[in-house]
Tab-separated table of C-alpha atoms in Angstrom:
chain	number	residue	atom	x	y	z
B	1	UNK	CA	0.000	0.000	0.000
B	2	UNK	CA	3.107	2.560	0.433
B	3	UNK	CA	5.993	2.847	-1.353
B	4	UNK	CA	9.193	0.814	-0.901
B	5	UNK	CA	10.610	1.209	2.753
B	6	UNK	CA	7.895	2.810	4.538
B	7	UNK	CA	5.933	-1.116	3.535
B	8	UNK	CA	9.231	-2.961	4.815
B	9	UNK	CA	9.179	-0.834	8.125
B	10	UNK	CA	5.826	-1.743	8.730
B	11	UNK	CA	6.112	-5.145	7.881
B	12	UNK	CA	8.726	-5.768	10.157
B	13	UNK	CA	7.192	-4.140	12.855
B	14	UNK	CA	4.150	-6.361	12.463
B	15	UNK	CA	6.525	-9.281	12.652
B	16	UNK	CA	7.238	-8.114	16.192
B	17	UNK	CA	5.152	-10.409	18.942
B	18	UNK	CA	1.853	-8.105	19.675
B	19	UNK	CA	2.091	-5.743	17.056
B	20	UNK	CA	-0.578	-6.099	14.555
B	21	UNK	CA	-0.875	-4.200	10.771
B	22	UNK	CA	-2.339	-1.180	12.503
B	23	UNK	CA	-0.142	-0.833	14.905
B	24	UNK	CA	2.233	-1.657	12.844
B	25	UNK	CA	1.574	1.041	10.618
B	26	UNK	CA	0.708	3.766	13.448
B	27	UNK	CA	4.399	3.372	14.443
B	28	UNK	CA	6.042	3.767	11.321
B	29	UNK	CA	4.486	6.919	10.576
B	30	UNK	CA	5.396	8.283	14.288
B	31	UNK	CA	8.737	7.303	13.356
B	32	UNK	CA	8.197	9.327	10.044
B	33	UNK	CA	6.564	12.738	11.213
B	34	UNK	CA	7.975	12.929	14.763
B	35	UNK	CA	11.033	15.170	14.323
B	36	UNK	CA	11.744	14.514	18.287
B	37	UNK	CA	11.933	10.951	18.194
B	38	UNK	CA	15.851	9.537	17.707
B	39	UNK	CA	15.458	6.696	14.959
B	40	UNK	CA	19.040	6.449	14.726
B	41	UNK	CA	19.025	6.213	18.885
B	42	UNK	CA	16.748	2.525	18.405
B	43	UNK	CA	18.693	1.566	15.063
B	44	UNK	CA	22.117	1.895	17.391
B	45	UNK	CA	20.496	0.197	19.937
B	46	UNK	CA	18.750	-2.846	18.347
B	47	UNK	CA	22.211	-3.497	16.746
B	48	UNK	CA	24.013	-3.236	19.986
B	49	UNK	CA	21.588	-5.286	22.060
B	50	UNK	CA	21.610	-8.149	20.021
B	51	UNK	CA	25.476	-7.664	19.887
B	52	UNK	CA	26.369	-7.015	23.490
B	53	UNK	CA	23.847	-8.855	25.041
B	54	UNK	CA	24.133	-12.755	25.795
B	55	UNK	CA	22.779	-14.449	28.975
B	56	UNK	CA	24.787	-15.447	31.469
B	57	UNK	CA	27.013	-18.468	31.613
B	58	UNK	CA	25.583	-19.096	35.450
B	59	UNK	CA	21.897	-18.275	35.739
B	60	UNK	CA	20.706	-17.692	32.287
B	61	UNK	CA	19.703	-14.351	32.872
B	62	UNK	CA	20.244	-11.636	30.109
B	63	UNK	CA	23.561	-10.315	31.145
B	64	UNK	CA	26.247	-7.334	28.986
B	65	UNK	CA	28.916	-9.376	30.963
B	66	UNK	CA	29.485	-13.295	31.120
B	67	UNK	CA	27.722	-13.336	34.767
B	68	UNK	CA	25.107	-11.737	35.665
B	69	UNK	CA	24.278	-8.255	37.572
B	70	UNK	CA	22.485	-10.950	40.080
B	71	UNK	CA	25.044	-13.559	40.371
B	72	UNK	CA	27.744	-10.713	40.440
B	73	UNK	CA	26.392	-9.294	43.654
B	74	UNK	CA	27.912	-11.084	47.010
B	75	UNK	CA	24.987	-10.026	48.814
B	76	UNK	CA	22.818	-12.394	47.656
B	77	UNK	CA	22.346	-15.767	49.225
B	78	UNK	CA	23.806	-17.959	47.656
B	79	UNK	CA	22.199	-21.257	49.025
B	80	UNK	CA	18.724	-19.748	47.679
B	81	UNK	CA	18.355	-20.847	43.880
B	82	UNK	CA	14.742	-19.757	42.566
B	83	UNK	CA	14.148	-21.874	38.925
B	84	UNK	CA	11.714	-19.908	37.121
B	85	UNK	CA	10.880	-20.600	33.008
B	86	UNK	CA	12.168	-16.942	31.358
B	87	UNK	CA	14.307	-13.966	31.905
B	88	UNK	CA	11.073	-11.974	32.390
B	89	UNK	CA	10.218	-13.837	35.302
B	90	UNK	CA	13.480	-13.166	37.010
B	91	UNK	CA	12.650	-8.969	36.204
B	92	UNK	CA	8.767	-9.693	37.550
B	93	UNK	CA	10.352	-11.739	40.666
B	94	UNK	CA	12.732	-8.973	41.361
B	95	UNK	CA	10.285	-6.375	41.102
B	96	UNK	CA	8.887	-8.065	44.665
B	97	UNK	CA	12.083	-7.465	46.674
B	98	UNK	CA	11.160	-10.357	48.236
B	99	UNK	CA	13.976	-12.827	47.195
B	100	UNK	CA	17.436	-12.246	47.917
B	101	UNK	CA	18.838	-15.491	46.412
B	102	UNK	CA	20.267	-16.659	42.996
B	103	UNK	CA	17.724	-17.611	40.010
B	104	UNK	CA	18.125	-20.572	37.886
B	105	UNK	CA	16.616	-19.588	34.175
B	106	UNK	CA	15.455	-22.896	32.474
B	107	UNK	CA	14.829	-21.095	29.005
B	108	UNK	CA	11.090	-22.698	29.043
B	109	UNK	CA	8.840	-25.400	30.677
B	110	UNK	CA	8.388	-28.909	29.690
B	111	UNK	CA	5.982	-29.269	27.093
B	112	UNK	CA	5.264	-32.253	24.426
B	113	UNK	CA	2.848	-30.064	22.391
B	114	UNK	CA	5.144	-27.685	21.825
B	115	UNK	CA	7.944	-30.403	21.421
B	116	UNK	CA	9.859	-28.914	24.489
B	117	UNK	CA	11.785	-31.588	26.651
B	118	UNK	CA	13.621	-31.595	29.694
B	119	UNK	CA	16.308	-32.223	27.463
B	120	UNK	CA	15.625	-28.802	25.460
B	121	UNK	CA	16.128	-26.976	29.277
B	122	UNK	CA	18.831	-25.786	31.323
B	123	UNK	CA	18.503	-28.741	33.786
B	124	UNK	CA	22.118	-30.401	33.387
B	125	UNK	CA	23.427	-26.219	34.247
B	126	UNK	CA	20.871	-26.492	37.472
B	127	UNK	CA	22.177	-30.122	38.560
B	128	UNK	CA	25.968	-28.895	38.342
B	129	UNK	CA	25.088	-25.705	40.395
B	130	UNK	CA	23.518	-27.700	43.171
B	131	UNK	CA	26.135	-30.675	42.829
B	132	UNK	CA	29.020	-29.114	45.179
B	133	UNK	CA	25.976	-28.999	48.324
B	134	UNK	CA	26.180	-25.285	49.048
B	135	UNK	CA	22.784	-24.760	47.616
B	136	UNK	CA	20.108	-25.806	50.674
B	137	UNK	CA	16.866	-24.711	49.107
B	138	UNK	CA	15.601	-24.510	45.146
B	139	UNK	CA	12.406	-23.095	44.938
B	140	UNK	CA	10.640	-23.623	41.910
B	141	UNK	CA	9.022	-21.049	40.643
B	142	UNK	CA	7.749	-22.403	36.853
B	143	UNK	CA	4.461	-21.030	35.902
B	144	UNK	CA	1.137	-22.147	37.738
B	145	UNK	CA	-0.387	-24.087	34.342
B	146	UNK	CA	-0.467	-27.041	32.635
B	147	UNK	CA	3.602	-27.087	31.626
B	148	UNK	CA	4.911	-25.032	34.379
B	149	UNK	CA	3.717	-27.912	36.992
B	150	UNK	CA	4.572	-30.611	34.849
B	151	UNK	CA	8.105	-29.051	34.828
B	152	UNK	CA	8.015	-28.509	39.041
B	153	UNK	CA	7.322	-32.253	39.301
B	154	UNK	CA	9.813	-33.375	36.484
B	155	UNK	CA	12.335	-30.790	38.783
B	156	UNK	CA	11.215	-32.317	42.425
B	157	UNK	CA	11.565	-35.881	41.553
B	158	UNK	CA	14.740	-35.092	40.124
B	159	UNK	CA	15.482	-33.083	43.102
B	160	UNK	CA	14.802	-34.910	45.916
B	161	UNK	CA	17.786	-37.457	44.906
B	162	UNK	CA	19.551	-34.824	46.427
B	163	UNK	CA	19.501	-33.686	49.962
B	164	UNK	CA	17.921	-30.194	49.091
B	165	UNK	CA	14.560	-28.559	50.509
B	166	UNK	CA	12.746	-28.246	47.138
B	167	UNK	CA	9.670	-25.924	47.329
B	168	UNK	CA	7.186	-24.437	44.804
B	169	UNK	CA	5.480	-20.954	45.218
B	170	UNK	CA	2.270	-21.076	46.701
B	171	UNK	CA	-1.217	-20.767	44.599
B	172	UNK	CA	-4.315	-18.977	46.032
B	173	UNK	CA	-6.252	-16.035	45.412
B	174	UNK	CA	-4.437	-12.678	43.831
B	175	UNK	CA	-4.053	-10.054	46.780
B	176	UNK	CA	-6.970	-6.835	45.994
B	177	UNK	CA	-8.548	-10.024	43.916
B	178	UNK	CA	-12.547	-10.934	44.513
B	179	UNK	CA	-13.110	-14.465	45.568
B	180	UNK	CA	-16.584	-14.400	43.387
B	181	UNK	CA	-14.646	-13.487	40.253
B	182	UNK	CA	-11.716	-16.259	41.047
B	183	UNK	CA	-11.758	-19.532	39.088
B	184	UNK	CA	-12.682	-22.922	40.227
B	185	UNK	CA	-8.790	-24.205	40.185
B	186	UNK	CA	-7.650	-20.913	41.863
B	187	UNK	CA	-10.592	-21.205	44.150
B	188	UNK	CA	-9.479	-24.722	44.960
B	189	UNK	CA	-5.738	-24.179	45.488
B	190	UNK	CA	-6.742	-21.392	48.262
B	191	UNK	CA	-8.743	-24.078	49.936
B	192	UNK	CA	-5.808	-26.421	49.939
B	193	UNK	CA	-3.164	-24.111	50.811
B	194	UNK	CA	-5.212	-22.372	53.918
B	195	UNK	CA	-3.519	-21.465	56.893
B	196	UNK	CA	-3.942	-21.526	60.266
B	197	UNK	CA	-4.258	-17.734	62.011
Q	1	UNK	CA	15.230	-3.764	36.579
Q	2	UNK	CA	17.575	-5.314	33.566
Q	3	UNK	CA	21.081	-4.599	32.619
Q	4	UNK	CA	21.821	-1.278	30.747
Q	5	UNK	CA	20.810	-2.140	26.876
Q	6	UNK	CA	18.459	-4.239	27.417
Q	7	UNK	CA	16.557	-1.454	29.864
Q	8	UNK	CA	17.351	1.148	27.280
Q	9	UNK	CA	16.229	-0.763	24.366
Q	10	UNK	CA	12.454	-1.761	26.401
Q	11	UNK	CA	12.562	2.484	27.516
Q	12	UNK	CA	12.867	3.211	23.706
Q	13	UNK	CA	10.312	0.645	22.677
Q	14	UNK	CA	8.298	2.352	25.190
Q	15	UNK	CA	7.957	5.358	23.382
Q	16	UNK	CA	6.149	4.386	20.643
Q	17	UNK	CA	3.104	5.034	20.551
Q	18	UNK	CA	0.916	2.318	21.709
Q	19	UNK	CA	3.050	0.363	23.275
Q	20	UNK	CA	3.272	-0.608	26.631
Q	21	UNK	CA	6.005	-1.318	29.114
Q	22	UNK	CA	4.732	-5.080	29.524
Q	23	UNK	CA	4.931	-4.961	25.117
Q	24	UNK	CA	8.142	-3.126	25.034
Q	25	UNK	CA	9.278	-5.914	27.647
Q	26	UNK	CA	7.928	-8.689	25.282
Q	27	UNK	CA	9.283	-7.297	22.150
Q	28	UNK	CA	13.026	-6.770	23.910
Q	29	UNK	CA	13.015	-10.240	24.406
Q	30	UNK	CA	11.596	-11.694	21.251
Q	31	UNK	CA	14.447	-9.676	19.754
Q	32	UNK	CA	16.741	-11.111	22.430
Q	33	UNK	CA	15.658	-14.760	21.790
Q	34	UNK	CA	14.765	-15.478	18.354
Q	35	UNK	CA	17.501	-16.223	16.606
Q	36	UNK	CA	15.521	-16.030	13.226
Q	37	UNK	CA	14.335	-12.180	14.193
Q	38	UNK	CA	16.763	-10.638	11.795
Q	39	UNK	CA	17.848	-7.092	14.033
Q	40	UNK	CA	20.170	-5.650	11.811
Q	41	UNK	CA	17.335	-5.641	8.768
Q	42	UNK	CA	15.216	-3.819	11.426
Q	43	UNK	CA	17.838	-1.358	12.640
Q	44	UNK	CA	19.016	-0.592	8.445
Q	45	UNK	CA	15.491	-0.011	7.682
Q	46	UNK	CA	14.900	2.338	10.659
Q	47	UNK	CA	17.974	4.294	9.769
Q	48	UNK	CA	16.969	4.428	5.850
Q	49	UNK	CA	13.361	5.230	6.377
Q	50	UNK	CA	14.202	8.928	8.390
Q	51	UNK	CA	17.390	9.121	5.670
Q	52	UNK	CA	15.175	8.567	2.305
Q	53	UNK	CA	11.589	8.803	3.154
Q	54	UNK	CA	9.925	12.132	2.515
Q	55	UNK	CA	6.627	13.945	1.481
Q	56	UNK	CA	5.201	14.423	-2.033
Q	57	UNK	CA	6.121	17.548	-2.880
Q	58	UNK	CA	2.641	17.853	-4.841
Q	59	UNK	CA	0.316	16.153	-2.277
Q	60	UNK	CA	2.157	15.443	0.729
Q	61	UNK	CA	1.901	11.743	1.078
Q	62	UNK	CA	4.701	9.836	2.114
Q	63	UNK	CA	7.416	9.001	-0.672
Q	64	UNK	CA	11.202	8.226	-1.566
Q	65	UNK	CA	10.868	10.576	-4.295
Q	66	UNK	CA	9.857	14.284	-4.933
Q	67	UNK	CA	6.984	13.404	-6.307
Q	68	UNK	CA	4.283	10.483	-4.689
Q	69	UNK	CA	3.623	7.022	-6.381
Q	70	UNK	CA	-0.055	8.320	-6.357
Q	71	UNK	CA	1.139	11.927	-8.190
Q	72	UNK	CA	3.355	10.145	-10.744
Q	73	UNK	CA	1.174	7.460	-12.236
Q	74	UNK	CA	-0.459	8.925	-15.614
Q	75	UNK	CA	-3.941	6.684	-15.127
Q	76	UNK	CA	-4.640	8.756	-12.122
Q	77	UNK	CA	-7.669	11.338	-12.834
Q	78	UNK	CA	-6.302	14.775	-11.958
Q	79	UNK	CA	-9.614	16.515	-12.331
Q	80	UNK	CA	-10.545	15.194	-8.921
Q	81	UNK	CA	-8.768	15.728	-5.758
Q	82	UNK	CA	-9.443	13.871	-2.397
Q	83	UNK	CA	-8.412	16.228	0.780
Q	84	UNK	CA	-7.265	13.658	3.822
Q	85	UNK	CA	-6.039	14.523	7.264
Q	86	UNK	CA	-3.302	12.207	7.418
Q	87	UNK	CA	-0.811	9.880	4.665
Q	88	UNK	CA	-2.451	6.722	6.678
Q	89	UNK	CA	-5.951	7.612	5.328
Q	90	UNK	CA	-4.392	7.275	1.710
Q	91	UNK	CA	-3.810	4.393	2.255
Q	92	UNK	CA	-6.967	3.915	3.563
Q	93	UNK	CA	-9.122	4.530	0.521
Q	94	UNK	CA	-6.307	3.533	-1.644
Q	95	UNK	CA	-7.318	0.023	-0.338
Q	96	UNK	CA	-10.695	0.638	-1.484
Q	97	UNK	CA	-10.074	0.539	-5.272
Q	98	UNK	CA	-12.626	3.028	-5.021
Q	99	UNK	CA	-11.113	6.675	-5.976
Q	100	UNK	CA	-8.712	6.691	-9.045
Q	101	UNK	CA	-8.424	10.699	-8.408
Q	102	UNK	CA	-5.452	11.943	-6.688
Q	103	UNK	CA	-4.858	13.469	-3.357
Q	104	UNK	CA	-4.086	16.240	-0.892
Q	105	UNK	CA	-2.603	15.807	2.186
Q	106	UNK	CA	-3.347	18.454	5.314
Q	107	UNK	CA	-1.170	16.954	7.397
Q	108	UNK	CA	-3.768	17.015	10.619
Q	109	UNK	CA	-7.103	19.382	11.031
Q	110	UNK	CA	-8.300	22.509	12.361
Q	111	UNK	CA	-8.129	22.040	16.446
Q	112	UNK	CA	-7.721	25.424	18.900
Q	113	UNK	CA	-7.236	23.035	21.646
Q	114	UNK	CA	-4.416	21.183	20.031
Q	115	UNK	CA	-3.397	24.809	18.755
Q	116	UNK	CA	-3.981	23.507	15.121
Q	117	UNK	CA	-4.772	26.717	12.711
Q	118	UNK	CA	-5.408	27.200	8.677
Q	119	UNK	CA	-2.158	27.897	8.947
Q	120	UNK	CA	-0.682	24.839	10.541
Q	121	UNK	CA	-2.206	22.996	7.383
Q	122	UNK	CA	-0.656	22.454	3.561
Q	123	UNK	CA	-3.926	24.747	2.508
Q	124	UNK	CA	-2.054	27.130	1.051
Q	125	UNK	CA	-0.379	24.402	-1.209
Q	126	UNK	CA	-3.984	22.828	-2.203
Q	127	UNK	CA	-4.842	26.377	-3.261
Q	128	UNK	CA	-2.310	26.892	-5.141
Q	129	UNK	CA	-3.182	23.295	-7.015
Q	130	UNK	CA	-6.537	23.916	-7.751
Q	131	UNK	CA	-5.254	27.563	-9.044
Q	132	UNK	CA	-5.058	26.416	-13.209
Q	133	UNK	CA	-8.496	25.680	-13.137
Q	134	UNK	CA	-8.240	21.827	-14.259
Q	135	UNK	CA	-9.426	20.162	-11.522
Q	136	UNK	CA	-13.461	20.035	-11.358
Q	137	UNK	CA	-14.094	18.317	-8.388
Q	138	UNK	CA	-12.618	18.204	-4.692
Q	139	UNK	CA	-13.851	15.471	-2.282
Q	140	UNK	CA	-13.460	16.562	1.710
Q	141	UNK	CA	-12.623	13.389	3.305
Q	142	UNK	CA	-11.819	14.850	6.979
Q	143	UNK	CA	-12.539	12.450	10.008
Q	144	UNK	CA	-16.286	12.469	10.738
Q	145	UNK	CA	-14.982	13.795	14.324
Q	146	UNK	CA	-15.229	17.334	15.672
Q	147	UNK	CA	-11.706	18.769	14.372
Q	148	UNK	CA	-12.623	17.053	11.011
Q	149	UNK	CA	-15.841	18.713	10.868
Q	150	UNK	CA	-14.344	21.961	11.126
Q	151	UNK	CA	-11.539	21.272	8.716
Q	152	UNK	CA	-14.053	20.230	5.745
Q	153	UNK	CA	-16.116	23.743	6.548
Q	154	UNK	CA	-13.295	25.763	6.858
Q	155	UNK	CA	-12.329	24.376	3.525
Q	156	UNK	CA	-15.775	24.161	1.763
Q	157	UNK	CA	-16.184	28.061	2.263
Q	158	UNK	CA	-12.618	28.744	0.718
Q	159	UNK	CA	-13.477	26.803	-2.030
Q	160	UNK	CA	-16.807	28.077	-3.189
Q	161	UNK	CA	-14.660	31.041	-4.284
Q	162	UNK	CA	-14.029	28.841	-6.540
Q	163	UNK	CA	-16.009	27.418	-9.248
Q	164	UNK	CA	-15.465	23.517	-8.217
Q	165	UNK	CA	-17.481	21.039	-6.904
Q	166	UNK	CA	-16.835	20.236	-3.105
Q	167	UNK	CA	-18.404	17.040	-1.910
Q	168	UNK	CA	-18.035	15.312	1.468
Q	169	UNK	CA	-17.972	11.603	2.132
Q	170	UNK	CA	-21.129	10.496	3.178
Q	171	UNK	CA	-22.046	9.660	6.928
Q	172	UNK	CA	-24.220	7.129	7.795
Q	173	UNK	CA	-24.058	3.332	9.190
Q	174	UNK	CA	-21.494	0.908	8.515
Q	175	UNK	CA	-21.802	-1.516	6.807
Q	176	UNK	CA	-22.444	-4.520	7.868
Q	177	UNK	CA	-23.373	-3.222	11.392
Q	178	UNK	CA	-26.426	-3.095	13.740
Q	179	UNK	CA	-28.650	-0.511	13.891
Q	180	UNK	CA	-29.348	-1.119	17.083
Q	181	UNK	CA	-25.845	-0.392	17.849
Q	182	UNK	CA	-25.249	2.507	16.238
Q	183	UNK	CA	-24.630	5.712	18.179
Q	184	UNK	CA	-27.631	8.546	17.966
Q	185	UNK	CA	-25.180	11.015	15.954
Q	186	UNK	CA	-24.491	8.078	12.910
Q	187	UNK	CA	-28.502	6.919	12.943
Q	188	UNK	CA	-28.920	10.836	13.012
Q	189	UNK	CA	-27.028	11.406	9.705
Q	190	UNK	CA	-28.199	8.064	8.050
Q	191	UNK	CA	-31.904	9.288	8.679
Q	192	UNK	CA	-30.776	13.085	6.890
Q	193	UNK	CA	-28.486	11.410	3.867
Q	194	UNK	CA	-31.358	8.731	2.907
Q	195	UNK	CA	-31.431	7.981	-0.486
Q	196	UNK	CA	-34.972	6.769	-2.529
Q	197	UNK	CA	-34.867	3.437	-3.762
């Protein structure tokens, strides 16, 4: 529908996860008619980030360096390892300040659909962390459906050949959530989790 | 909450309009990850697009030439010009297959409470197009919204100065819609544009 370039831009927008052809097209012409937004700022950095950025040789994470920020710091406890599927779970975990330990990133969950294996995960990298006994706790932190529990009980059998507390974060109802609106499953795991006050 | 790049490249997808931080996130990492996401092709055309695209000199759409696809192609009727707001509603009723006149570009519409004038418009240009007396007919197509309202009036009374036909694009319900849906202001206009049968 436009000429040459403008068409490419937009098409490779759209092949960007989430981006559809109007949005597509919405941000290639802000990119054409905004004189204050730096195009050449985003071209530099797309290049660099895929350049710079690798994931770190311990954890997984997305790192500049060959560790990570996380398993650079000697703050953190170091006999905490959280396992959680993705990178973007370590940014959503940190966002708590909760956890203070080391993450573990698999790089996915177990999943046959999608072809996924254990073998197709960073479990082998997990089992050589844990294998000199400093670690005392892995808390697994997959994703609360169908492949992210398939993956915690692949991890805990595998686990529990070893003399480490294995956990898994709890399920229940979201905090400011309404118990009429919450789903039967959700509903369920609040039931079976309930503690005494 | 990431490393450096990674953070600045999510920031800058940030920007754009219509996208989220949880999208910019998403999109960071699908660049990240997919190692058939080809960056560099992304990061070229960015760069070329500000370097090579510009505006029609004639109508002011978007083209790598002085003069518009639209403007240069000899089948085109040039007795009848379509006023838009915007490039992306060229492209709009260029997917039609509708119009086979040519076009004129504004490059927004009339708004005092964006600070949008006559002034801030290419009218001056469209006068000076319609000067030579060949073209017979111009269509208004303005947004059916408040500021596009005010655009095609503004415009109609210049032009009956002139001895052309000025035409607006009809109002009424979409097609394919529900009456029973449609807003008072549309059913309004379909009841005052009815056509015998």
């Amino acid at each position: 529908m436009y000429d040459g370039i403008v068409q490419d831009l937009i098409d490779e927008f759209g092949r960007l996860p989430g981006i559809g052809p109007k949005s597509a097209q919405r941000i290639t012409f802000h990119i054409l008619q905004s004189p204050s937004f730096d195009v050449s700022h985003l071209a530099r950095l797309l290049a660099e980030v895929r350049e710079k950025v690798r994931f770190c040789e311990v954890c997984g994470n997305v790192s500049e360096q060959d560790r990570c920020s996380i398993c650079r710091d000697p703050r953190r406890n170091e006999t905490l390892i959280c396992v959680v599927e993705d990178a973007k779970d370590v940014a959503a975990i940190e966002r708590t300040r909760e956890f203070r330990g080391l993450y573990h990133v698999l790089g996915g969950a177990i999943s046959p659909i999608a072809g996924v294996g254990p073998d197709d995960l960073r479990i082998t990298q997990l089992m050589q962390r844990l294998a000199d006994g400093k670690v005392q706790e892995v808390i697994l932190a997959t994703n609360p459906n169908l492949e992210g529990e398939a993956t915690a009980t692949y991890l805990s059998r595998l686990l529990h050949t070893l003399e480490i507390r294995v956990t898994r974060l709890a399920s229940g109802l979201p905090v400011g959530g309404d118990l009429e609106y919450a789903d039967e499953v959700t509903l369920g795991r609040a039931f079976e989790g309930r503690r005494t006050l």
